[in-house]
């Protein structure tokens, strides 16, 4: 089956366009009609800088990894036409030592939607039609709102982060940096049974969203006093750093208690870690990267209404308006999560 699809293609810094591309379906995998996608920070980095980290856009690449749609055809009998699916953007190799340990997020040959890590690049999901391996499709009920289900991928990131923190029941939790990821961590921590969830940011708008997403208290990182949480070697059992900024990391180290746990989620440049604080307070510092089985958990939570992500929804654009959508999504004074419709 020969199909024409319209896709949102990045070819360099501020160079994004909608291109018509041929797609050939030969019966292998699942052909999905994409209905909606969410713009992520990595999409913005490719648009604003022409790269993510050290991975430059060297050739045209389809953006996007937060997408949902419905099945057109599939080689999996469990995936019938018209079935709504969230698409897991991760395609691990399945054979490396990490895949064998069920640590697929550490796969040494991971192919992730919308990534310039490899040459040729891995195309993303901002396209009307996408062929994926059938295991990447996670069905959800027909009555569920696609606008909600698009949050499955970022929510999976946040559920994985809470798993990195360990048992949260009855724990006092601090989150520094509450963009969409920090806010979803707050929601996931509440589901995990945290007794307190305190969120810190310099944006009043972000703090307001954090309150809507489950924070029991919010503090302005630029103006509010947090010294009372620093007394007696800290107050919080667990801290999540979700801003990717050295000052934010220092704040977490200051307020987490001795023997506490600090989960690094935010991605930034290199940062000096105050080793004496880490050593003297015996803080367990762990990273958190993407997700494994948590993608299915995220789909289930959203489908069941365990978490409502819509306080983070800032607006939607048609795929033909991709340039305007990326510009709006990049304005953090107005936008949190922006979606594309296909």
XYZ file of C-alpha atoms in Angstrom:
342
model
C 0.000 0.000 0.000
C 1.445 3.361 -1.061
C 0.513 6.341 1.121
C 1.242 10.041 1.010
C 1.817 11.591 4.418
C 2.436 15.161 5.522
C 5.237 15.452 8.084
C 6.802 18.209 10.205
C 10.445 18.217 9.171
C 13.385 20.017 10.783
C 16.455 20.650 8.636
C 18.377 23.109 10.822
C 18.092 25.947 13.303
C 14.673 27.642 12.828
C 14.227 25.603 9.638
C 11.002 23.666 9.965
C 8.421 22.913 7.309
C 5.617 20.535 6.391
C 6.628 18.162 3.631
C 4.657 15.566 1.714
C 6.441 12.236 1.807
C 5.753 8.770 0.360
C 5.218 5.878 2.761
C 5.038 2.234 1.748
C 3.147 -0.237 3.939
C 4.160 -3.849 3.255
C 2.223 -5.525 6.060
C 5.009 -5.623 8.681
C 4.389 -3.878 11.989
C 1.516 -1.479 12.533
C 0.414 1.414 10.366
C -0.913 4.200 12.594
C -2.843 7.309 11.644
C -1.439 9.931 14.010
C -4.094 12.221 15.465
C -2.255 14.333 18.018
C 1.251 15.039 19.331
C 2.856 16.991 22.148
C 5.830 19.323 21.694
C 8.723 18.408 23.994
C 11.835 20.251 25.113
C 13.980 18.251 22.682
C 11.789 19.371 19.765
C 12.358 22.952 20.903
C 16.126 22.419 21.125
C 16.255 21.117 17.564
C 14.199 24.123 16.437
C 15.988 26.791 18.460
C 19.558 25.495 18.217
C 19.591 22.961 15.387
C 20.790 20.297 17.802
C 20.250 18.534 21.117
C 23.450 18.337 23.125
C 26.165 17.363 20.687
C 23.767 15.848 18.140
C 23.366 18.288 15.258
C 20.682 18.038 12.620
C 22.684 16.987 9.568
C 19.760 16.070 7.314
C 15.977 16.582 7.250
C 14.316 14.768 10.156
C 10.703 14.395 11.291
C 10.244 15.844 14.768
C 8.178 14.540 17.677
C 7.984 11.638 20.108
C 4.791 12.285 22.114
C 2.083 10.956 19.795
C -1.186 9.036 19.759
C -3.416 7.831 16.952
C -5.418 4.887 15.738
C -4.574 1.655 13.960
C -5.047 1.465 10.190
C -3.552 -1.998 9.673
C -1.436 -4.275 11.851
C 0.339 -7.620 11.822
C -0.802 -8.067 15.442
C -4.338 -9.483 15.709
C -4.772 -7.661 19.034
C -4.529 -4.352 17.190
C -7.670 -4.027 15.139
C -8.400 -1.138 12.727
C -9.654 2.017 14.475
C -8.186 0.919 17.828
C -6.771 3.969 19.601
C -3.113 3.631 20.613
C -0.415 5.581 22.375
C 2.912 5.004 20.671
C 5.968 4.248 22.775
C 8.711 6.235 20.984
C 11.468 3.949 22.288
C 12.631 1.033 20.177
C 15.357 -0.836 22.107
C 17.361 -3.548 20.384
C 16.174 -6.315 22.706
C 19.528 -8.121 22.660
C 22.141 -5.991 24.443
C 23.006 -6.683 28.089
C 20.722 -3.906 29.333
C 17.736 -5.141 27.349
C 18.392 -8.618 28.732
C 18.256 -7.135 32.244
C 14.946 -5.378 31.437
C 16.763 -2.029 31.597
C 15.743 -1.067 28.082
C 16.132 2.672 28.696
C 19.894 2.002 28.818
C 19.895 0.068 25.524
C 23.188 0.577 23.694
C 21.434 0.637 20.309
C 18.255 2.505 21.257
C 16.348 4.121 18.406
C 14.132 6.852 19.782
C 11.664 8.912 17.758
C 12.953 12.261 16.513
C 16.627 11.797 17.338
C 19.699 13.051 15.471
C 21.928 10.683 17.441
C 22.374 8.405 14.432
C 23.069 9.125 10.783
C 20.653 8.720 9.062
C 18.569 10.293 11.828
C 15.608 8.531 13.441
C 12.394 10.138 12.221
C 9.801 11.111 14.797
C 6.046 10.933 15.013
C 4.897 14.359 13.811
C 3.462 12.901 10.626
C -0.016 11.870 9.534
C 0.928 8.212 9.068
C 3.635 6.260 10.881
C 4.747 2.632 10.615
C 5.956 1.243 13.955
C 6.720 -2.136 15.433
C 3.491 -3.484 16.879
C 4.974 -3.745 20.385
C 5.288 0.051 20.436
C 1.486 0.420 20.307
C -0.291 0.565 23.670
C -4.084 0.468 23.234
C -6.390 2.685 25.237
C -10.212 2.935 25.372
C -12.003 4.627 22.490
C -13.770 7.058 24.824
C -10.509 8.495 26.177
C -9.581 12.010 25.098
C -6.528 12.058 22.811
C -5.625 15.425 24.318
C -5.102 13.656 27.648
C -3.447 10.511 26.310
C -0.711 12.494 24.525
C 0.769 13.039 27.997
C 1.685 9.339 28.261
C 5.322 9.789 27.264
C 6.234 12.658 29.639
C 4.233 11.019 32.427
C 6.205 7.798 31.889
C 9.416 9.799 32.378
C 8.065 11.071 35.691
C 6.786 7.730 36.958
C 10.242 6.306 36.234
C 11.783 9.175 38.232
C 9.603 8.351 41.239
C 10.666 4.711 40.946
C 14.280 5.881 41.068
C 13.426 7.591 44.358
C 12.235 4.374 45.974
C 9.223 4.000 48.255
C 7.446 7.353 48.661
C 4.652 6.413 51.054
C 4.643 8.908 53.912
C 7.758 10.669 52.586
C 8.442 14.408 52.432
C 9.222 15.338 48.833
C 10.865 18.454 47.377
C 10.806 19.253 43.647
C 12.993 22.009 42.233
C 11.866 23.198 38.807
C 8.224 22.704 37.934
C 7.819 22.888 34.217
C 5.683 20.074 32.786
C 8.085 17.380 34.034
C 8.325 18.775 37.554
C 4.543 19.131 37.718
C 3.980 15.561 36.548
C 6.517 14.330 39.112
C 4.439 16.125 41.761
C 1.333 14.306 40.561
C 3.126 10.950 40.431
C 4.561 11.479 43.920
C 1.046 12.086 45.231
C -0.120 8.853 43.625
C 2.890 7.177 45.254
C 1.656 8.194 48.703
C 3.953 11.118 49.545
C 2.896 12.957 52.706
C 4.197 16.338 51.525
C 5.078 17.580 48.047
C 6.772 20.978 48.087
C 7.598 22.586 44.736
C 10.076 25.377 44.028
C 10.468 27.541 40.936
C 11.140 31.151 39.962
C 7.957 31.342 37.847
C 4.693 32.203 39.590
C 2.840 30.697 36.638
C 4.678 27.383 37.013
C 4.027 27.322 40.752
C 0.323 27.838 40.115
C 0.342 24.819 37.775
C 2.212 22.803 40.395
C -0.545 23.498 42.912
C -3.102 22.245 40.404
C -1.017 19.122 39.801
C -0.706 18.045 43.425
C 1.813 20.217 45.274
C 0.890 20.661 48.930
C 3.024 23.820 49.106
C 4.923 25.998 46.636
C 7.848 28.366 47.196
C 9.386 30.985 44.961
C 13.041 30.076 44.531
C 14.005 33.712 43.956
C 12.289 35.306 46.946
C 11.026 32.828 49.551
C 13.092 31.799 52.556
C 13.926 28.085 52.716
C 16.488 28.173 55.529
C 14.088 26.473 57.955
C 14.244 23.390 55.705
C 18.047 23.470 55.817
C 18.275 23.252 59.618
C 19.385 19.988 61.251
C 20.953 18.768 57.998
C 17.780 19.143 55.946
C 14.114 18.266 56.064
C 13.018 16.343 52.951
C 13.395 12.606 52.505
C 13.533 12.872 48.720
C 14.386 15.718 46.347
C 13.869 15.801 42.584
C 15.983 18.225 40.574
C 13.970 18.948 37.420
C 15.399 22.270 36.215
C 18.861 21.216 35.065
C 20.448 24.271 36.707
C 23.373 24.338 39.190
C 21.509 26.619 41.618
C 18.570 24.225 41.574
C 20.849 21.270 42.339
C 22.399 23.180 45.243
C 18.925 23.953 46.587
C 18.049 20.263 46.559
C 21.264 19.330 48.354
C 20.561 21.997 50.981
C 17.043 20.864 51.864
C 17.255 17.084 51.534
C 17.958 15.446 54.874
C 20.989 13.384 55.842
C 20.641 9.876 54.407
C 18.071 11.287 51.960
C 17.824 10.668 48.222
C 18.259 13.144 45.359
C 16.964 12.202 41.913
C 18.480 14.158 39.029
C 15.911 14.499 36.236
C 16.655 17.901 34.682
C 19.097 17.944 31.794
C 21.567 20.797 31.595
C 25.219 21.449 30.991
C 28.028 20.336 33.265
C 27.626 21.258 36.920
C 29.937 21.244 39.907
C 28.497 18.953 42.559
C 29.363 20.061 46.114
C 30.977 16.772 47.054
C 31.443 17.585 50.743
C 27.688 18.122 51.160
C 26.999 14.894 49.321
C 29.535 12.992 51.412
C 28.877 14.510 54.834
C 25.089 14.100 54.613
C 25.440 10.688 52.924
C 22.965 11.687 50.249
C 22.169 9.087 47.595
C 22.387 10.870 44.233
C 20.776 8.984 41.334
C 19.990 9.835 37.755
C 16.715 9.200 35.965
C 16.561 8.699 32.205
C 13.454 8.062 30.108
C 11.486 4.958 31.137
C 10.963 1.222 30.640
C 7.671 -0.478 31.565
C 6.405 2.838 32.945
C 5.017 3.811 29.527
C 2.215 1.266 29.899
C 1.644 2.437 33.464
C 1.310 6.022 32.228
C -1.257 5.022 29.599
C -3.234 3.139 32.253
C -3.159 6.045 34.735
C -4.324 8.528 32.119
C -7.040 6.217 30.803
C -8.354 5.647 34.329
C -8.177 9.319 35.303
C -5.668 8.676 38.108
C -3.834 11.815 36.976
C -5.365 14.785 35.153
C -2.601 16.451 33.096
C -4.778 19.130 31.498
C -3.685 21.991 33.807
C -0.470 21.788 31.748
C -2.260 22.038 28.381
C -1.549 25.449 26.826
C -3.103 25.177 23.376
C -3.090 23.335 20.070
C -2.065 24.021 16.487
C -2.628 22.185 13.218
C 0.468 20.521 11.769
C 0.581 23.137 9.016
C 1.237 25.707 11.772
C 4.300 23.888 13.121
C 6.517 26.983 13.026
C 4.024 29.060 15.026
C 3.461 26.142 17.416
C 7.177 25.837 18.154
C 7.515 29.580 18.656
C 4.616 29.601 21.120
C 5.880 26.489 22.928
C 9.246 28.200 23.343
C 7.690 31.122 25.212
C 7.751 29.796 28.763
C 5.947 32.878 30.062
C 2.825 31.658 28.238
C 3.181 27.982 27.374
C 3.677 24.686 29.196
C 2.575 21.829 26.915
C 1.545 22.655 23.361
C -0.010 20.037 21.080
C -0.253 19.490 17.333
C -3.268 18.011 15.605
C -2.903 15.911 12.467
